[in-house]
């Protein structure tokens, strides 16, 4: 079954749960099944498991590793806030992987995808679609200070670079067209970003919780977006997308075109 956060029948005993063994025959772990089992350290999953639903293991903060079974097909944001996870292996069987599966896994350094997975791949611990056109997940504790997004990528998926605390610089390719919701949320050391010339779509607030960001620049050849004094607008400056949180101004006058 799926539950809403504190509705699982064992929720009141969650701090006593140290180990979970899911028996053979189980095919789905429902949403929020083991939410906030903060002392959980060990999980054994059956070979019959096909799906892990949203927030199934959310806030299992002492879970440092988990072996995903070889028949798993769907992984839908099951491990939010599992802050002790350091690495994880995605099996070849996974056909649906949510880009926000590992949000706030603050010690996650790398994600490995099985080489024979036909849908996804990993390069240097970063997860992409198999054709490398979508960047799904740059782990929050990846060792990159500067990261260059490959020039095949057209889409930064939802939460794809979220909370990457080591990142001070991100280099985006001209192939990029779409920046999805929460892409850079919580990248607290990212000081500047340059939007390439082919980006047309920016969803959500670009600079939320980017406490070091002083400017957002745009390639002057971009026909959709523009930047004035480091502030992001659409091309004709009728829409203000984002004001950098660390911009030094003590006052700001929004242009009268907005």
Short mmCIF file of C-alpha atoms in Angstrom, two decimals:
data_model
loop_
_atom_site.label_atom_id
_atom_site.label_comp_id
_atom_site.label_asym_id
_atom_site.label_seq_id
_atom_site.Cartn_x
_atom_site.Cartn_y
_atom_site.Cartn_z
CA UNK A 1 0.00 0.00 0.00
CA UNK A 2 0.91 3.65 -0.32
CA UNK A 3 0.52 6.02 2.60
CA UNK A 4 0.76 9.72 3.32
CA UNK A 5 3.90 10.25 5.43
CA UNK A 6 2.80 9.37 8.98
CA UNK A 7 -0.06 7.01 8.08
CA UNK A 8 1.81 3.69 7.74
CA UNK A 9 0.58 1.31 10.47
CA UNK A 10 4.11 0.95 11.89
CA UNK A 11 4.85 4.68 11.86
CA UNK A 12 4.61 5.07 15.65
CA UNK A 13 7.31 2.39 16.01
CA UNK A 14 9.57 3.79 13.30
CA UNK A 15 12.44 4.68 15.66
CA UNK A 16 12.64 1.05 16.77
CA UNK A 17 13.07 -0.28 13.23
CA UNK A 18 16.74 -1.09 12.54
CA UNK A 19 16.36 -3.63 9.76
CA UNK A 20 13.72 -4.29 7.11
CA UNK A 21 13.37 -7.54 5.19
CA UNK A 22 10.86 -7.34 2.35
CA UNK A 23 9.77 -10.90 1.55
CA UNK A 24 9.84 -12.60 -1.83
CA UNK A 25 6.59 -12.15 -3.75
CA UNK A 26 6.30 -8.44 -2.96
CA UNK A 27 6.35 -6.42 -6.19
CA UNK A 28 5.83 -2.85 -4.94
CA UNK A 29 6.98 -0.75 -2.02
CA UNK A 30 4.34 1.96 -1.77
CA UNK A 31 4.72 5.68 -1.25
CA UNK A 32 6.02 6.67 2.21
CA UNK A 33 6.01 3.05 3.43
CA UNK A 34 9.13 3.54 5.55
CA UNK A 35 9.08 7.31 5.80
CA UNK A 36 11.20 8.71 8.64
CA UNK A 37 12.57 5.40 9.90
CA UNK A 38 15.53 7.39 11.12
CA UNK A 39 17.35 4.49 12.81
CA UNK A 40 17.01 2.10 9.88
CA UNK A 41 20.44 0.80 8.85
CA UNK A 42 19.76 -2.29 6.74
CA UNK A 43 17.24 -3.18 4.03
CA UNK A 44 16.89 -6.47 2.18
CA UNK A 45 14.78 -6.35 -0.99
CA UNK A 46 13.33 -9.35 -2.85
CA UNK A 47 14.10 -10.39 -6.41
CA UNK A 48 10.39 -10.01 -7.17
CA UNK A 49 10.41 -6.25 -6.49
CA UNK A 50 9.42 -4.19 -9.53
CA UNK A 51 8.62 -0.72 -8.15
CA UNK A 52 9.73 1.65 -5.40
CA UNK A 53 7.26 4.50 -5.12
CA UNK A 54 7.72 8.11 -4.11
CA UNK A 55 9.29 8.75 -0.71
CA UNK A 56 9.22 5.04 0.18
CA UNK A 57 12.44 5.43 2.22
CA UNK A 58 12.34 9.20 2.72
CA UNK A 59 14.33 10.51 5.68
CA UNK A 60 15.91 7.15 6.51
CA UNK A 61 18.93 9.14 7.59
CA UNK A 62 21.11 6.24 8.82
CA UNK A 63 20.67 4.06 5.75
CA UNK A 64 24.17 4.10 4.24
CA UNK A 65 23.70 1.53 1.47
CA UNK A 66 21.01 -0.46 -0.30
CA UNK A 67 21.16 -3.14 -2.98
CA UNK A 68 18.48 -2.65 -5.62
CA UNK A 69 17.27 -5.97 -7.07
CA UNK A 70 17.94 -6.95 -10.67
CA UNK A 71 14.25 -6.96 -11.68
CA UNK A 72 13.44 -3.47 -10.41
CA UNK A 73 11.69 -1.47 -13.13
CA UNK A 74 10.42 1.78 -11.57
CA UNK A 75 12.27 4.03 -9.11
CA UNK A 76 10.14 7.08 -8.31
CA UNK A 77 11.92 9.47 -5.92
CA UNK A 78 12.14 6.77 -3.27
CA UNK A 79 15.16 7.98 -1.32
CA UNK A 80 14.70 11.66 -0.47
CA UNK A 81 16.81 12.84 2.48
CA UNK A 82 18.69 9.58 2.94
CA UNK A 83 21.67 11.60 4.09
CA UNK A 84 23.98 8.64 4.81
CA UNK A 85 23.82 7.14 1.32
CA UNK A 86 27.18 7.49 -0.41
CA UNK A 87 26.86 5.44 -3.59
CA UNK A 88 24.08 3.52 -5.30
CA UNK A 89 23.83 1.10 -8.22
CA UNK A 90 20.93 1.32 -10.70
CA UNK A 91 20.21 -2.09 -12.26
CA UNK A 92 19.88 -2.76 -15.99
CA UNK A 93 16.19 -3.53 -15.50
CA UNK A 94 15.18 0.03 -14.51
CA UNK A 95 12.97 1.58 -17.20
CA UNK A 96 11.65 4.59 -15.26
CA UNK A 97 13.98 6.61 -13.05
CA UNK A 98 12.77 9.87 -11.52
CA UNK A 99 15.39 12.60 -11.73
CA UNK A 100 14.57 13.62 -8.14
CA UNK A 101 14.99 10.12 -6.71
CA UNK A 102 17.89 11.19 -4.47
CA UNK A 103 17.00 14.75 -3.42
CA UNK A 104 18.81 15.87 -0.24
CA UNK A 105 21.00 12.77 -0.15
CA UNK A 106 23.69 15.13 1.05
CA UNK A 107 26.55 12.58 1.19
CA UNK A 108 25.80 10.85 -2.10
CA UNK A 109 28.99 11.09 -4.18
CA UNK A 110 28.18 8.91 -7.19
CA UNK A 111 25.46 6.90 -8.88
CA UNK A 112 26.38 3.98 -11.11
CA UNK A 113 24.04 2.67 -13.81
CA UNK A 114 24.53 -0.84 -15.17
CA UNK A 115 26.20 -0.64 -18.57
CA UNK A 116 23.54 -2.80 -20.20
CA UNK A 117 20.65 -0.59 -19.03
CA UNK A 118 18.95 0.45 -22.31
CA UNK A 119 17.40 3.64 -20.90
CA UNK A 120 19.99 5.31 -18.66
CA UNK A 121 23.73 5.62 -18.26
CA UNK A 122 26.21 7.17 -15.85
CA UNK A 123 29.39 9.09 -16.57
CA UNK A 124 31.71 9.93 -13.67
CA UNK A 125 28.89 9.09 -11.27
CA UNK A 126 26.37 11.43 -12.97
CA UNK A 127 23.14 9.99 -14.42
CA UNK A 128 21.94 10.68 -17.96
CA UNK A 129 19.40 9.32 -20.39
CA UNK A 130 21.00 6.67 -22.57
CA UNK A 131 21.37 9.07 -25.50
CA UNK A 132 22.95 11.67 -23.20
CA UNK A 133 20.35 14.33 -24.08
CA UNK A 134 18.97 14.56 -20.53
CA UNK A 135 20.95 15.09 -17.35
CA UNK A 136 18.96 13.43 -14.57
CA UNK A 137 21.09 13.58 -11.43
CA UNK A 138 24.35 15.15 -10.39
CA UNK A 139 24.78 13.75 -6.85
CA UNK A 140 24.70 16.31 -4.05
CA UNK A 141 28.17 15.41 -2.76
CA UNK A 142 29.81 14.81 -6.13
CA UNK A 143 33.44 15.96 -5.92
CA UNK A 144 33.16 18.52 -8.72
CA UNK A 145 34.06 22.13 -7.98
CA UNK A 146 33.59 22.92 -11.65
CA UNK A 147 31.31 20.74 -13.75
CA UNK A 148 30.99 20.89 -17.52
CA UNK A 149 27.67 19.54 -18.79
CA UNK A 150 28.27 17.38 -21.90
CA UNK A 151 27.50 19.04 -25.22
CA UNK A 152 24.88 16.41 -26.06
CA UNK A 153 22.54 17.56 -23.26
CA UNK A 154 19.39 19.45 -24.24
CA UNK A 155 17.49 19.19 -20.92
CA UNK A 156 18.43 19.61 -17.28
CA UNK A 157 15.71 17.54 -15.58
CA UNK A 158 13.81 18.40 -12.40
CA UNK A 159 16.18 18.75 -9.41
CA UNK A 160 19.05 17.46 -11.54
CA UNK A 161 21.77 19.61 -9.93
CA UNK A 162 19.97 20.30 -6.67
CA UNK A 163 21.95 20.89 -3.43
CA UNK A 164 25.33 20.27 -5.06
CA UNK A 165 27.23 21.83 -2.20
CA UNK A 166 30.74 21.51 -3.68
CA UNK A 167 29.88 23.18 -6.97
CA UNK A 168 31.19 26.71 -7.54
CA UNK A 169 30.96 26.75 -11.33
CA UNK A 170 28.72 25.07 -13.90
CA UNK A 171 29.47 25.26 -17.62
CA UNK A 172 26.38 24.76 -19.78
CA UNK A 173 26.54 23.69 -23.44
CA UNK A 174 25.03 25.43 -26.48
CA UNK A 175 22.95 22.29 -27.03
CA UNK A 176 20.88 23.09 -23.91
CA UNK A 177 17.28 24.21 -24.51
CA UNK A 178 15.45 23.49 -21.22
CA UNK A 179 16.18 24.11 -17.54
CA UNK A 180 13.56 22.36 -15.40
CA UNK A 181 12.16 23.12 -11.93
CA UNK A 182 14.55 23.14 -8.99
CA UNK A 183 17.58 22.43 -11.20
CA UNK A 184 19.98 24.57 -9.15
CA UNK A 185 18.00 24.75 -5.90
CA UNK A 186 20.32 24.87 -2.89
CA UNK A 187 23.61 25.09 -4.81
CA UNK A 188 24.87 27.37 -2.08
CA UNK A 189 28.39 27.90 -3.44
CA UNK A 190 27.46 28.53 -7.07
CA UNK A 191 28.39 32.18 -7.65
CA UNK A 192 27.50 32.74 -11.29
CA UNK A 193 25.76 31.07 -14.19
CA UNK A 194 25.72 31.78 -17.92
CA UNK A 195 22.64 30.74 -19.87
CA UNK A 196 23.61 29.49 -23.36
CA UNK A 197 22.18 30.81 -26.59
CA UNK A 198 19.62 28.07 -27.27
CA UNK A 199 17.90 27.94 -23.87
CA UNK A 200 14.25 28.79 -24.38
CA UNK A 201 12.51 27.26 -21.37
CA UNK A 202 13.26 27.94 -17.71
CA UNK A 203 10.77 26.44 -15.28
CA UNK A 204 10.48 27.49 -11.65
CA UNK A 205 12.80 29.88 -9.84
CA UNK A 206 16.34 29.56 -11.18
CA UNK A 207 18.29 30.77 -8.15
CA UNK A 208 16.37 29.55 -5.07
CA UNK A 209 18.71 29.05 -2.09
CA UNK A 210 21.77 29.84 -4.23
CA UNK A 211 23.13 32.05 -1.49
CA UNK A 212 26.44 32.83 -3.23
CA UNK A 213 25.02 33.69 -6.65
CA UNK A 214 25.88 37.25 -7.62
CA UNK A 215 24.95 37.23 -11.31
CA UNK A 216 23.01 35.38 -13.97
CA UNK A 217 24.39 36.00 -17.44
CA UNK A 218 22.93 35.17 -20.85
CA UNK A 219 24.66 34.57 -24.17
CA UNK A 220 23.86 37.71 -26.21
CA UNK A 221 22.81 35.50 -29.14
CA UNK A 222 19.97 33.97 -27.13
CA UNK A 223 16.71 35.10 -28.82
CA UNK A 224 14.52 34.28 -25.80
CA UNK A 225 16.36 35.55 -22.70
CA UNK A 226 18.50 38.49 -21.62
CA UNK A 227 20.51 39.72 -18.65
CA UNK A 228 20.83 43.27 -17.35
CA UNK A 229 23.37 43.87 -14.58
CA UNK A 230 23.26 40.16 -13.77
CA UNK A 231 19.46 39.98 -13.48
CA UNK A 232 17.61 37.50 -15.71
CA UNK A 233 14.75 38.63 -18.00
CA UNK A 234 13.02 37.44 -21.10
CA UNK A 235 14.33 39.03 -24.30
CA UNK A 236 12.00 42.04 -24.37
CA UNK A 237 12.33 42.53 -20.59
CA UNK A 238 8.63 42.19 -19.82
CA UNK A 239 9.25 39.24 -17.49
CA UNK A 240 11.80 39.12 -14.66
CA UNK A 241 12.90 35.50 -14.18
CA UNK A 242 15.42 35.77 -11.37
CA UNK A 243 17.35 38.22 -9.22
CA UNK A 244 20.59 36.73 -7.85
CA UNK A 245 20.36 36.24 -4.05
CA UNK A 246 23.90 37.46 -3.38
CA UNK A 247 23.81 40.52 -5.66
CA UNK A 248 25.41 43.39 -3.77
CA UNK A 249 22.78 46.06 -4.43
CA UNK A 250 21.01 47.48 -1.40
CA UNK A 251 18.13 48.67 -3.61
CA UNK A 252 16.87 47.60 -7.00
CA UNK A 253 14.51 49.33 -9.39
CA UNK A 254 12.58 46.89 -11.56
CA UNK A 255 12.59 48.15 -15.18
CA UNK A 256 9.34 49.77 -16.24
CA UNK A 257 9.06 47.32 -19.14
CA UNK A 258 8.28 44.49 -16.73
#
